[in-house]
Amino acid sequence: MFDKPNYLKHYRGTLYTFRDRYNLKVSDIEFLFFIYDLESWNRTYVKKNYKSSLTFITRNIPDLMGKGYISIYLEKAHGRARKYMISQRGRLLVSRFYRVLNGQEII
């Protein structure tokens, strides 16, 4: 036995538990991980930096907004694209996921 922590050992089980409990897709949860540390972002940033399909951007982002996990940071104006941010609800979900992986919380 090794004494080193293996944080990802229970990743899959935790991921599917969160998927079922919060009625989210696995791709939605992984996207929330991606935007968790960003203050704001736009769809172009996601298209360039997150490996996803255009369908994901056009369908899942509005779904996540509707469920309250993403909110508008800055409305579009003067040729500037709309900016989004992860909402408090999204931050709490990701934080809880990390606590579960660290063994600090049991689900």
Tab-separated table of N, CA, C and O in Angstrom:
chain	number	residue	atom	x	y	z
A	1	MET	N	0.835	-1.194	0.000
A	1	MET	CA	0.000	0.000	0.000
A	1	MET	C	0.877	1.255	0.000
A	1	MET	O	1.881	1.310	0.678
A	2	PHE	N	0.416	2.217	-0.736
A	2	PHE	CA	1.104	3.495	-0.800
A	2	PHE	C	0.435	4.473	0.143
A	2	PHE	O	-0.770	4.426	0.365
A	3	ASP	N	1.219	5.388	0.681
A	3	ASP	CA	0.679	6.402	1.579
A	3	ASP	C	0.237	7.660	0.840
A	3	ASP	O	-0.337	8.554	1.438
A	4	LYS	N	0.505	7.716	-0.450
A	4	LYS	CA	0.159	8.901	-1.228
A	4	LYS	C	-1.342	8.902	-1.546
A	4	LYS	O	-1.910	7.871	-1.872
A	5	PRO	N	-1.965	10.072	-1.460
A	5	PRO	CA	-3.405	10.131	-1.763
A	5	PRO	C	-3.658	9.938	-3.257
A	5	PRO	O	-2.874	10.374	-4.097
A	6	ASN	N	-4.734	9.266	-3.575
A	6	ASN	CA	-5.143	9.054	-4.956
A	6	ASN	C	-6.499	9.738	-5.144
A	6	ASN	O	-7.540	9.125	-5.012
A	7	TYR	N	-6.452	11.029	-5.440
A	7	TYR	CA	-7.660	11.845	-5.505
A	7	TYR	C	-8.634	11.376	-6.580
A	7	TYR	O	-9.834	11.530	-6.446
A	8	LEU	N	-8.122	10.826	-7.656
A	8	LEU	CA	-8.992	10.459	-8.761
A	8	LEU	C	-9.538	9.039	-8.666
A	8	LEU	O	-10.298	8.611	-9.523
A	9	LYS	N	-9.182	8.327	-7.619
A	9	LYS	CA	-9.646	6.954	-7.459
A	9	LYS	C	-11.172	6.875	-7.444
A	9	LYS	O	-11.761	5.975	-8.023
A	10	HIS	N	-11.818	7.818	-6.818
A	10	HIS	CA	-13.269	7.804	-6.707
A	10	HIS	C	-13.933	8.848	-7.609
A	10	HIS	O	-15.105	9.173	-7.427
A	11	TYR	N	-13.170	9.343	-8.576
A	11	TYR	CA	-13.692	10.379	-9.472
A	11	TYR	C	-14.938	9.913	-10.219
A	11	TYR	O	-15.956	10.598	-10.232
A	12	ARG	N	-14.862	8.763	-10.827
A	12	ARG	CA	-15.960	8.277	-11.660
A	12	ARG	C	-17.252	8.078	-10.844
A	12	ARG	O	-18.326	8.511	-11.252
A	13	GLY	N	-17.131	7.438	-9.711
A	13	GLY	CA	-18.303	7.232	-8.855
A	13	GLY	C	-18.902	8.544	-8.389
A	13	GLY	O	-20.127	8.720	-8.369
A	14	THR	N	-18.031	9.469	-7.999
A	14	THR	CA	-18.492	10.789	-7.555
A	14	THR	C	-19.154	11.542	-8.700
A	14	THR	O	-20.204	12.161	-8.529
A	15	LEU	N	-18.546	11.453	-9.871
A	15	LEU	CA	-19.090	12.130	-11.047
A	15	LEU	C	-20.501	11.642	-11.353
A	15	LEU	O	-21.411	12.443	-11.568
A	16	TYR	N	-20.708	10.348	-11.349
A	16	TYR	CA	-22.033	9.809	-11.668
A	16	TYR	C	-23.035	10.078	-10.550
A	16	TYR	O	-24.223	10.263	-10.809
A	17	THR	N	-22.585	10.116	-9.316
A	17	THR	CA	-23.478	10.478	-8.215
A	17	THR	C	-23.959	11.917	-8.377
A	17	THR	O	-25.144	12.210	-8.224
A	18	PHE	N	-23.036	12.831	-8.700
A	18	PHE	CA	-23.407	14.230	-8.911
A	18	PHE	C	-24.304	14.365	-10.138
A	18	PHE	O	-25.246	15.157	-10.133
A	19	ARG	N	-24.009	13.610	-11.181
A	19	ARG	CA	-24.851	13.643	-12.385
A	19	ARG	C	-26.296	13.300	-12.033
A	19	ARG	O	-27.223	13.995	-12.430
A	20	ASP	N	-26.464	12.229	-11.280
A	20	ASP	CA	-27.815	11.781	-10.925
A	20	ASP	C	-28.486	12.702	-9.904
A	20	ASP	O	-29.667	13.010	-10.018
A	21	ARG	N	-27.731	13.145	-8.923
A	21	ARG	CA	-28.312	13.968	-7.860
A	21	ARG	C	-28.715	15.355	-8.355
A	21	ARG	O	-29.739	15.901	-7.941
A	22	TYR	N	-27.910	15.944	-9.220
A	22	TYR	CA	-28.165	17.310	-9.681
A	22	TYR	C	-28.794	17.373	-11.076
A	22	TYR	O	-28.966	18.458	-11.623
A	23	ASN	N	-29.094	16.209	-11.645
A	23	ASN	CA	-29.724	16.134	-12.960
A	23	ASN	C	-28.922	16.901	-14.021
A	23	ASN	O	-29.462	17.727	-14.760
A	24	LEU	N	-27.622	16.623	-14.045
A	24	LEU	CA	-26.723	17.243	-15.013
A	24	LEU	C	-26.080	16.157	-15.864
A	24	LEU	O	-26.013	14.998	-15.461
A	25	LYS	N	-25.579	16.544	-17.015
A	25	LYS	CA	-24.812	15.621	-17.851
A	25	LYS	C	-23.363	15.635	-17.363
A	25	LYS	O	-22.897	16.621	-16.783
A	26	VAL	N	-22.649	14.565	-17.650
A	26	VAL	CA	-21.228	14.498	-17.295
A	26	VAL	C	-20.486	15.657	-17.963
A	26	VAL	O	-19.643	16.310	-17.341
A	27	SER	N	-20.826	15.942	-19.211
A	27	SER	CA	-20.155	17.040	-19.920
A	27	SER	C	-20.438	18.389	-19.259
A	27	SER	O	-19.582	19.275	-19.263
A	28	ASP	N	-21.611	18.553	-18.663
A	28	ASP	CA	-21.933	19.797	-17.955
A	28	ASP	C	-21.050	19.966	-16.720
A	28	ASP	O	-20.522	21.052	-16.465
A	29	ILE	N	-20.904	18.898	-15.957
A	29	ILE	CA	-20.076	18.955	-14.741
A	29	ILE	C	-18.631	19.226	-15.107
A	29	ILE	O	-17.969	20.059	-14.483
A	30	GLU	N	-18.122	18.552	-16.133
A	30	GLU	CA	-16.738	18.781	-16.553
A	30	GLU	C	-16.545	20.201	-17.066
A	30	GLU	O	-15.490	20.802	-16.863
A	31	PHE	N	-17.554	20.760	-17.710
A	31	PHE	CA	-17.464	22.148	-18.158
A	31	PHE	C	-17.416	23.099	-16.971
A	31	PHE	O	-16.653	24.074	-16.977
A	32	LEU	N	-18.183	22.808	-15.930
A	32	LEU	CA	-18.137	23.642	-14.722
A	32	LEU	C	-16.743	23.597	-14.089
A	32	LEU	O	-16.270	24.601	-13.559
A	33	PHE	N	-16.060	22.449	-14.166
A	33	PHE	CA	-14.670	22.364	-13.698
A	33	PHE	C	-13.798	23.325	-14.500
A	33	PHE	O	-12.934	24.005	-13.955
A	34	PHE	N	-14.015	23.362	-15.818
A	34	PHE	CA	-13.206	24.195	-16.701
A	34	PHE	C	-13.363	25.686	-16.400
A	34	PHE	O	-12.388	26.439	-16.407
A	35	ILE	N	-14.580	26.121	-16.116
A	35	ILE	CA	-14.805	27.557	-15.910
A	35	ILE	C	-14.718	27.974	-14.447
A	35	ILE	O	-14.815	29.154	-14.140
A	36	TYR	N	-14.502	27.032	-13.564
A	36	TYR	CA	-14.529	27.289	-12.115
A	36	TYR	C	-13.587	28.423	-11.692
A	36	TYR	O	-13.943	29.253	-10.870
A	37	ASP	N	-12.407	28.484	-12.258
A	37	ASP	CA	-11.423	29.481	-11.826
A	37	ASP	C	-11.389	30.738	-12.709
A	37	ASP	O	-10.550	31.603	-12.518
A	38	LEU	N	-12.316	30.844	-13.650
A	38	LEU	CA	-12.351	32.013	-14.532
A	38	LEU	C	-13.308	33.068	-13.977
A	38	LEU	O	-14.414	32.746	-13.548
A	39	GLU	N	-12.873	34.310	-14.011
A	39	GLU	CA	-13.759	35.398	-13.566
A	39	GLU	C	-14.903	35.573	-14.556
A	39	GLU	O	-16.054	35.716	-14.173
A	40	SER	N	-14.569	35.566	-15.845
A	40	SER	CA	-15.576	35.656	-16.891
A	40	SER	C	-15.014	35.033	-18.165
A	40	SER	O	-13.810	34.845	-18.296
A	41	TRP	N	-15.903	34.757	-19.101
A	41	TRP	CA	-15.516	34.133	-20.369
A	41	TRP	C	-16.626	34.353	-21.379
A	41	TRP	O	-17.743	34.692	-21.029
A	42	ASN	N	-16.287	34.201	-22.650
A	42	ASN	CA	-17.307	34.282	-23.690
A	42	ASN	C	-17.271	32.996	-24.516
A	42	ASN	O	-16.410	32.147	-24.321
A	43	ARG	N	-18.215	32.858	-25.419
A	43	ARG	CA	-18.322	31.619	-26.200
A	43	ARG	C	-17.107	31.402	-27.088
A	43	ARG	O	-16.709	30.264	-27.323
A	44	THR	N	-16.504	32.460	-27.582
A	44	THR	CA	-15.309	32.329	-28.412
A	44	THR	C	-14.166	31.726	-27.601
A	44	THR	O	-13.436	30.866	-28.094
A	45	TYR	N	-14.007	32.166	-26.367
A	45	TYR	CA	-12.977	31.607	-25.481
A	45	TYR	C	-13.209	30.109	-25.285
A	45	TYR	O	-12.274	29.316	-25.355
A	46	VAL	N	-14.443	29.725	-25.062
A	46	VAL	CA	-14.763	28.309	-24.865
A	46	VAL	C	-14.460	27.524	-26.132
A	46	VAL	O	-13.860	26.445	-26.083
A	47	LYS	N	-14.843	28.072	-27.271
A	47	LYS	CA	-14.613	27.393	-28.546
A	47	LYS	C	-13.128	27.158	-28.789
A	47	LYS	O	-12.728	26.100	-29.281
A	48	LYS	N	-12.290	28.121	-28.421
A	48	LYS	CA	-10.847	28.003	-28.647
A	48	LYS	C	-10.132	27.151	-27.601
A	48	LYS	O	-9.148	26.491	-27.916
A	49	ASN	N	-10.593	27.164	-26.364
A	49	ASN	CA	-9.829	26.567	-25.269
A	49	ASN	C	-10.433	25.316	-24.640
A	49	ASN	O	-9.761	24.642	-23.868
A	50	TYR	N	-11.674	25.019	-24.935
A	50	TYR	CA	-12.329	23.848	-24.364
A	50	TYR	C	-12.703	22.912	-25.499
A	50	TYR	O	-13.383	23.301	-26.429
A	51	LYS	N	-12.231	21.717	-25.431
A	51	LYS	CA	-12.469	20.744	-26.498
A	51	LYS	C	-13.920	20.280	-26.458
A	51	LYS	O	-14.280	19.362	-25.734
A	52	SER	N	-14.758	20.958	-27.225
A	52	SER	CA	-16.176	20.605	-27.276
A	52	SER	C	-16.711	20.913	-28.665
A	52	SER	O	-16.099	21.627	-29.450
A	53	SER	N	-17.864	20.386	-28.927
A	53	SER	CA	-18.512	20.633	-30.215
A	53	SER	C	-19.272	21.952	-30.184
A	53	SER	O	-19.557	22.494	-29.117
A	54	LEU	N	-19.602	22.427	-31.347
A	54	LEU	CA	-20.413	23.640	-31.439
A	54	LEU	C	-21.792	23.392	-30.836
A	54	LEU	O	-22.391	24.281	-30.229
A	55	THR	N	-22.270	22.165	-30.955
A	55	THR	CA	-23.548	21.798	-30.354
A	55	THR	C	-23.507	21.976	-28.845
A	55	THR	O	-24.471	22.449	-28.243
A	56	PHE	N	-22.390	21.607	-28.225
A	56	PHE	CA	-22.256	21.780	-26.782
A	56	PHE	C	-22.415	23.251	-26.426
A	56	PHE	O	-23.154	23.608	-25.502
A	57	ILE	N	-21.745	24.111	-27.161
A	57	ILE	CA	-21.779	25.542	-26.867
A	57	ILE	C	-23.191	26.112	-27.065
A	57	ILE	O	-23.669	26.878	-26.238
A	58	THR	N	-23.863	25.699	-28.119
A	58	THR	CA	-25.177	26.273	-28.413
A	58	THR	C	-26.310	25.670	-27.588
A	58	THR	O	-27.332	26.319	-27.405
A	59	ARG	N	-26.131	24.454	-27.087
A	59	ARG	CA	-27.209	23.813	-26.332
A	59	ARG	C	-26.941	23.745	-24.828
A	59	ARG	O	-27.822	24.021	-24.023
A	60	ASN	N	-25.754	23.335	-24.456
A	60	ASN	CA	-25.491	23.091	-23.036
A	60	ASN	C	-25.319	24.371	-22.234
A	60	ASN	O	-25.745	24.427	-21.080
A	61	ILE	N	-24.686	25.370	-22.815
A	61	ILE	CA	-24.510	26.622	-22.075
A	61	ILE	C	-25.868	27.250	-21.737
A	61	ILE	O	-26.095	27.617	-20.582
A	62	PRO	N	-26.806	27.350	-22.683
A	62	PRO	CA	-28.133	27.860	-22.298
A	62	PRO	C	-28.838	26.969	-21.267
A	62	PRO	O	-29.528	27.484	-20.376
A	63	ASP	N	-28.656	25.647	-21.368
A	63	ASP	CA	-29.252	24.743	-20.377
A	63	ASP	C	-28.681	25.009	-18.990
A	63	ASP	O	-29.415	25.044	-17.999
A	64	LEU	N	-27.362	25.179	-18.907
A	64	LEU	CA	-26.723	25.465	-17.617
A	64	LEU	C	-27.174	26.813	-17.070
A	64	LEU	O	-27.309	26.979	-15.857
A	65	MET	N	-27.410	27.768	-17.957
A	65	MET	CA	-27.943	29.062	-17.513
A	65	MET	C	-29.345	28.885	-16.957
A	65	MET	O	-29.678	29.450	-15.913
A	66	GLY	N	-30.160	28.101	-17.646
A	66	GLY	CA	-31.519	27.863	-17.198
A	66	GLY	C	-31.593	27.165	-15.853
A	66	GLY	O	-32.512	27.398	-15.064
A	67	LYS	N	-30.603	26.334	-15.572
A	67	LYS	CA	-30.562	25.615	-14.297
A	67	LYS	C	-29.865	26.426	-13.203
A	67	LYS	O	-29.798	25.996	-12.062
A	68	GLY	N	-29.318	27.577	-13.575
A	68	GLY	CA	-28.725	28.468	-12.582
A	68	GLY	C	-27.259	28.232	-12.277
A	68	GLY	O	-26.734	28.776	-11.311
A	69	TYR	N	-26.544	27.458	-13.087
A	69	TYR	CA	-25.130	27.183	-12.840
A	69	TYR	C	-24.208	28.181	-13.537
A	69	TYR	O	-23.041	28.291	-13.193
A	70	ILE	N	-24.743	28.906	-14.498
A	70	ILE	CA	-24.004	29.938	-15.231
A	70	ILE	C	-24.884	31.181	-15.256
A	70	ILE	O	-26.107	31.084	-15.360
A	71	SER	N	-24.256	32.347	-15.179
A	71	SER	CA	-25.022	33.591	-15.291
A	71	SER	C	-24.280	34.559	-16.207
A	71	SER	O	-23.116	34.364	-16.529
A	72	ILE	N	-24.982	35.592	-16.613
A	72	ILE	CA	-24.384	36.607	-17.487
A	72	ILE	C	-23.552	37.550	-16.631
A	72	ILE	O	-24.022	38.071	-15.625
A	73	TYR	N	-22.318	37.751	-17.044
A	73	TYR	CA	-21.406	38.649	-16.342
A	73	TYR	C	-21.519	40.061	-16.902
A	73	TYR	O	-21.558	41.040	-16.170
A	74	LEU	N	-21.582	40.146	-18.243
A	74	LEU	CA	-21.641	41.445	-18.906
A	74	LEU	C	-22.406	41.272	-20.213
A	74	LEU	O	-22.047	40.429	-21.033
A	75	GLU	N	-23.440	42.030	-20.393
A	75	GLU	CA	-24.272	41.946	-21.594
A	75	GLU	C	-23.473	42.447	-22.791
A	75	GLU	O	-22.581	43.276	-22.653
A	76	LYS	N	-23.792	41.947	-23.980
A	76	LYS	CA	-23.059	42.391	-25.165
A	76	LYS	C	-23.433	43.822	-25.513
A	76	LYS	O	-24.579	44.239	-25.332
A	77	ALA	N	-22.448	44.560	-26.002
A	77	ALA	CA	-22.673	45.953	-26.387
A	77	ALA	C	-21.498	46.447	-27.224
A	77	ALA	O	-20.361	46.003	-27.032
A	78	HIS	N	-21.776	47.326	-28.149
A	78	HIS	CA	-20.732	47.974	-28.963
A	78	HIS	C	-19.811	46.958	-29.627
A	78	HIS	O	-18.586	47.122	-29.633
A	79	GLY	N	-20.374	45.896	-30.180
A	79	GLY	CA	-19.577	44.902	-30.887
A	79	GLY	C	-18.844	43.927	-29.993
A	79	GLY	O	-18.107	43.072	-30.481
A	80	ARG	N	-19.002	44.049	-28.702
A	80	ARG	CA	-18.341	43.151	-27.754
A	80	ARG	C	-19.268	41.977	-27.461
A	80	ARG	O	-20.472	42.142	-27.299
A	81	ALA	N	-18.702	40.795	-27.385
A	81	ALA	CA	-19.501	39.595	-27.119
A	81	ALA	C	-19.976	39.573	-25.667
A	81	ALA	O	-19.332	40.138	-24.779
A	82	ARG	N	-21.093	38.905	-25.442
A	82	ARG	CA	-21.616	38.723	-24.086
A	82	ARG	C	-20.621	37.888	-23.274
A	82	ARG	O	-20.043	36.941	-23.766
A	83	LYS	N	-20.420	38.266	-22.032
A	83	LYS	CA	-19.536	37.514	-21.145
A	83	LYS	C	-20.368	36.796	-20.098
A	83	LYS	O	-21.378	37.319	-19.629
A	84	TYR	N	-19.912	35.618	-19.750
A	84	TYR	CA	-20.598	34.783	-18.773
A	84	TYR	C	-19.682	34.533	-17.587
A	84	TYR	O	-18.483	34.786	-17.640
A	85	MET	N	-20.274	34.007	-16.515
A	85	MET	CA	-19.497	33.612	-15.346
A	85	MET	C	-20.188	32.422	-14.700
A	85	MET	O	-21.379	32.190	-14.922
A	86	ILE	N	-19.431	31.673	-13.925
A	86	ILE	CA	-20.046	30.599	-13.162
A	86	ILE	C	-20.799	31.245	-12.003
A	86	ILE	O	-20.314	32.197	-11.379
A	87	SER	N	-21.998	30.785	-11.741
A	87	SER	CA	-22.811	31.372	-10.680
A	87	SER	C	-22.401	30.808	-9.323
A	87	SER	O	-21.615	29.861	-9.230
A	88	GLN	N	-22.959	31.370	-8.281
A	88	GLN	CA	-22.692	30.876	-6.931
A	88	GLN	C	-23.114	29.405	-6.812
A	88	GLN	O	-22.421	28.605	-6.204
A	89	ARG	N	-24.226	29.075	-7.415
A	89	ARG	CA	-24.697	27.689	-7.395
A	89	ARG	C	-23.689	26.752	-8.062
A	89	ARG	O	-23.426	25.652	-7.576
A	90	GLY	N	-23.117	27.178	-9.188
A	90	GLY	CA	-22.102	26.386	-9.876
A	90	GLY	C	-20.836	26.246	-9.049
A	90	GLY	O	-20.232	25.174	-8.970
A	91	ARG	N	-20.414	27.343	-8.421
A	91	ARG	CA	-19.222	27.297	-7.568
A	91	ARG	C	-19.413	26.341	-6.394
A	91	ARG	O	-18.508	25.589	-6.041
A	92	LEU	N	-20.582	26.382	-5.795
A	92	LEU	CA	-20.856	25.494	-4.662
A	92	LEU	C	-20.839	24.030	-5.092
A	92	LEU	O	-20.328	23.170	-4.357
A	93	LEU	N	-21.368	23.742	-6.263
A	93	LEU	CA	-21.357	22.369	-6.764
A	93	LEU	C	-19.935	21.869	-6.966
A	93	LEU	O	-19.578	20.773	-6.523
A	94	VAL	N	-19.104	22.664	-7.632
A	94	VAL	CA	-17.716	22.256	-7.889
A	94	VAL	C	-16.940	22.142	-6.576
A	94	VAL	O	-16.191	21.182	-6.374
A	95	SER	N	-17.130	23.080	-5.668
A	95	SER	CA	-16.451	23.020	-4.373
A	95	SER	C	-16.836	21.752	-3.614
A	95	SER	O	-15.982	21.092	-3.015
A	96	ARG	N	-18.106	21.420	-3.658
A	96	ARG	CA	-18.554	20.204	-2.976
A	96	ARG	C	-17.946	18.971	-3.623
A	96	ARG	O	-17.545	18.030	-2.940
A	97	PHE	N	-17.875	18.953	-4.940
A	97	PHE	CA	-17.259	17.829	-5.654
A	97	PHE	C	-15.818	17.638	-5.191
A	97	PHE	O	-15.389	16.527	-4.897
A	98	TYR	N	-15.062	18.729	-5.099
A	98	TYR	CA	-13.672	18.654	-4.642
A	98	TYR	C	-13.585	18.161	-3.194
A	98	TYR	O	-12.701	17.376	-2.861
A	99	ARG	N	-14.483	18.616	-2.344
A	99	ARG	CA	-14.484	18.151	-0.948
A	99	ARG	C	-14.747	16.649	-0.867
A	99	ARG	O	-14.128	15.942	-0.069
A	100	VAL	N	-15.654	16.163	-1.687
A	100	VAL	CA	-15.945	14.723	-1.711
A	100	VAL	C	-14.708	13.958	-2.170
A	100	VAL	O	-14.331	12.943	-1.562
A	101	LEU	N	-14.039	14.430	-3.219
A	101	LEU	CA	-12.833	13.750	-3.701
A	101	LEU	C	-11.725	13.758	-2.660
A	101	LEU	O	-10.949	12.790	-2.552
A	102	ASN	N	-11.635	14.824	-1.886
A	102	ASN	CA	-10.611	14.932	-0.851
A	102	ASN	C	-10.958	14.149	0.417
A	102	ASN	O	-10.161	14.082	1.345
A	103	GLY	N	-12.159	13.601	0.465
A	103	GLY	CA	-12.587	12.843	1.635
A	103	GLY	C	-13.057	13.711	2.790
A	103	GLY	O	-13.216	13.236	3.903
A	104	GLN	N	-13.291	14.983	2.525
A	104	GLN	CA	-13.744	15.917	3.548
A	104	GLN	C	-15.253	15.893	3.728
A	104	GLN	O	-15.778	16.432	4.687
A	105	GLU	N	-15.955	15.292	2.769
A	105	GLU	CA	-17.412	15.229	2.811
A	105	GLU	C	-17.861	13.906	2.208
A	105	GLU	O	-17.265	13.414	1.261
A	106	ILE	N	-18.897	13.344	2.777
A	106	ILE	CA	-19.443	12.085	2.288
A	106	ILE	C	-20.799	12.359	1.653
A	106	ILE	O	-21.613	13.105	2.216
A	107	ILE	N	-21.026	11.762	0.496
A	107	ILE	CA	-22.323	11.965	-0.166
A	107	ILE	C	-23.159	10.704	-0.068
A	107	ILE	O	-22.701	9.643	0.182
